[in-house]
Amino acid sequence: MLAGYLARDRAPSRFSSLHSEPSLGKCMKSASEMQREALKEEKEKYAARRAILPMLQAEEDERFVKEWKNYLAEEARIMKDVPGWKVGESVYNSGRWMPLCNW
């Protein structure tokens, strides 16, 4: 008996080591098959997303245009009494010099 190790009452059998190798091989094979299947499903999912993306983008664009028209109508209603106000025009690039804010 070596220091710190318990004595074994029998020698290791050759059958136990031979028996574990094929089962390990089956396990590795099934793991690689599962990875291959998962990759196949992932590719299929992304292909479906790519196929439907133009339709989803068109719907979002339609929603945005409708919302933008409502926004411009609301701006026109609110600013109707302000002289020189142009609906939808940028308020930041007016051509007039504005002093910087003092922090």
mmCIF file of C-alpha atoms in Angstrom:
data_model
loop_
_atom_site.group_PDB
_atom_site.id
_atom_site.type_symbol
_atom_site.label_atom_id
_atom_site.label_comp_id
_atom_site.label_asym_id
_atom_site.label_seq_id
_atom_site.Cartn_x
_atom_site.Cartn_y
_atom_site.Cartn_z
ATOM 1 C CA MET A 1 0.000 0.000 0.000
ATOM 2 C CA LEU A 2 1.310 3.418 -0.970
ATOM 3 C CA ALA A 3 1.042 6.236 1.498
ATOM 4 C CA GLY A 4 -2.453 7.769 1.378
ATOM 5 C CA TYR A 5 -3.996 5.187 -0.978
ATOM 6 C CA LEU A 6 -6.151 2.227 -0.056
ATOM 7 C CA ALA A 7 -5.047 -1.195 -1.179
ATOM 8 C CA ARG A 8 -7.026 -2.752 -4.039
ATOM 9 C CA ASP A 9 -8.242 -6.230 -3.376
ATOM 10 C CA ARG A 10 -8.171 -7.244 -7.084
ATOM 11 C CA ALA A 11 -6.397 -6.289 -10.288
ATOM 12 C CA PRO A 12 -8.249 -4.230 -12.914
ATOM 13 C CA SER A 13 -9.879 -6.434 -15.533
ATOM 14 C CA ARG A 14 -9.278 -5.966 -19.233
ATOM 15 C CA PHE A 15 -12.977 -6.366 -19.917
ATOM 16 C CA SER A 16 -13.958 -3.258 -17.970
ATOM 17 C CA SER A 17 -11.609 -1.023 -19.976
ATOM 18 C CA LEU A 18 -12.680 -2.555 -23.299
ATOM 19 C CA HIS A 19 -16.330 -2.261 -22.386
ATOM 20 C CA SER A 20 -16.136 1.471 -21.671
ATOM 21 C CA GLU A 21 -14.452 2.480 -24.941
ATOM 22 C CA PRO A 22 -17.309 1.561 -27.328
ATOM 23 C CA SER A 23 -19.878 3.232 -25.110
ATOM 24 C CA LEU A 24 -17.701 6.354 -25.016
ATOM 25 C CA GLY A 25 -17.523 6.241 -28.809
ATOM 26 C CA LYS A 26 -21.314 6.003 -29.034
ATOM 27 C CA CYS A 27 -21.641 8.938 -26.672
ATOM 28 C CA MET A 28 -19.246 11.065 -28.740
ATOM 29 C CA LYS A 29 -21.037 10.097 -31.947
ATOM 30 C CA SER A 30 -24.449 10.961 -30.559
ATOM 31 C CA ALA A 31 -23.109 14.284 -29.228
ATOM 32 C CA SER A 32 -21.763 15.214 -32.667
ATOM 33 C CA GLU A 33 -25.055 14.180 -34.271
ATOM 34 C CA MET A 34 -26.937 16.366 -31.797
ATOM 35 C CA GLN A 35 -24.641 19.298 -32.612
ATOM 36 C CA ARG A 36 -25.180 18.727 -36.332
ATOM 37 C CA GLU A 37 -28.951 18.631 -35.835
ATOM 38 C CA ALA A 38 -28.881 21.807 -33.724
ATOM 39 C CA LEU A 39 -26.830 23.588 -36.394
ATOM 40 C CA LYS A 40 -29.272 22.446 -39.074
ATOM 41 C CA GLU A 41 -32.217 23.809 -37.068
ATOM 42 C CA GLU A 42 -30.356 27.080 -36.452
ATOM 43 C CA LYS A 43 -29.712 27.527 -40.186
ATOM 44 C CA GLU A 44 -33.361 26.787 -40.947
ATOM 45 C CA LYS A 45 -34.527 29.331 -38.360
ATOM 46 C CA TYR A 46 -32.306 32.073 -39.796
ATOM 47 C CA ALA A 47 -33.383 31.232 -43.355
ATOM 48 C CA ALA A 48 -37.017 31.676 -42.295
ATOM 49 C CA ARG A 49 -36.175 35.005 -40.663
ATOM 50 C CA ARG A 50 -34.402 36.217 -43.806
ATOM 51 C CA ALA A 51 -37.401 35.198 -45.912
ATOM 52 C CA ILE A 52 -39.934 37.105 -43.791
ATOM 53 C CA LEU A 53 -37.771 40.172 -43.069
ATOM 54 C CA PRO A 54 -38.795 42.256 -46.157
ATOM 55 C CA MET A 55 -42.481 41.901 -45.268
ATOM 56 C CA LEU A 56 -41.858 42.882 -41.646
ATOM 57 C CA GLN A 57 -39.797 45.886 -42.773
ATOM 58 C CA ALA A 58 -42.560 46.992 -45.151
ATOM 59 C CA GLU A 59 -45.123 46.826 -42.341
ATOM 60 C CA GLU A 60 -42.856 48.855 -40.052
ATOM 61 C CA ASP A 61 -42.274 51.455 -42.786
ATOM 62 C CA GLU A 62 -46.028 51.770 -43.311
ATOM 63 C CA ARG A 63 -46.571 52.251 -39.569
ATOM 64 C CA PHE A 64 -43.796 54.858 -39.412
ATOM 65 C CA VAL A 65 -45.201 56.914 -42.318
ATOM 66 C CA LYS A 66 -48.657 56.928 -40.728
ATOM 67 C CA GLU A 67 -47.204 58.002 -37.359
ATOM 68 C CA TRP A 68 -45.037 60.695 -39.014
ATOM 69 C CA LYS A 69 -48.101 62.189 -40.745
ATOM 70 C CA ASN A 70 -49.911 62.293 -37.393
ATOM 71 C CA TYR A 71 -46.857 63.968 -35.834
ATOM 72 C CA LEU A 72 -46.751 66.662 -38.547
ATOM 73 C CA ALA A 73 -50.502 67.299 -38.213
ATOM 74 C CA GLU A 74 -50.088 67.701 -34.437
ATOM 75 C CA GLU A 75 -47.125 70.062 -34.939
ATOM 76 C CA ALA A 76 -49.158 72.149 -37.397
ATOM 77 C CA ARG A 77 -52.052 72.340 -34.928
ATOM 78 C CA ILE A 78 -49.836 73.382 -32.009
ATOM 79 C CA MET A 79 -47.698 75.917 -33.918
ATOM 80 C CA LYS A 80 -50.453 77.449 -36.099
ATOM 81 C CA ASP A 81 -50.232 80.831 -34.319
ATOM 82 C CA VAL A 82 -46.424 81.154 -34.605
ATOM 83 C CA PRO A 83 -45.493 83.427 -37.535
ATOM 84 C CA GLY A 84 -42.942 81.989 -39.987
ATOM 85 C CA TRP A 85 -43.179 78.466 -38.618
ATOM 86 C CA LYS A 86 -42.769 75.774 -41.266
ATOM 87 C CA VAL A 87 -44.132 72.378 -40.327
ATOM 88 C CA GLY A 88 -41.576 69.571 -40.479
ATOM 89 C CA GLU A 89 -38.573 71.848 -40.955
ATOM 90 C CA SER A 90 -35.548 71.375 -38.694
ATOM 91 C CA VAL A 91 -35.325 73.880 -35.852
ATOM 92 C CA TYR A 92 -31.575 73.372 -35.436
ATOM 93 C CA ASN A 93 -30.273 74.384 -38.876
ATOM 94 C CA SER A 94 -32.068 77.698 -39.225
ATOM 95 C CA GLY A 95 -29.113 79.680 -40.611
ATOM 96 C CA ARG A 96 -29.111 81.983 -37.574
ATOM 97 C CA TRP A 97 -26.165 82.009 -35.194
ATOM 98 C CA MET A 98 -27.048 80.853 -31.709
ATOM 99 C CA PRO A 99 -24.692 81.383 -28.751
ATOM 100 C CA LEU A 100 -23.462 78.277 -26.963
ATOM 101 C CA CYS A 101 -24.985 77.383 -23.626
ATOM 102 C CA ASN A 102 -22.996 78.275 -20.521
ATOM 103 C CA TRP A 103 -22.691 75.193 -18.399
#
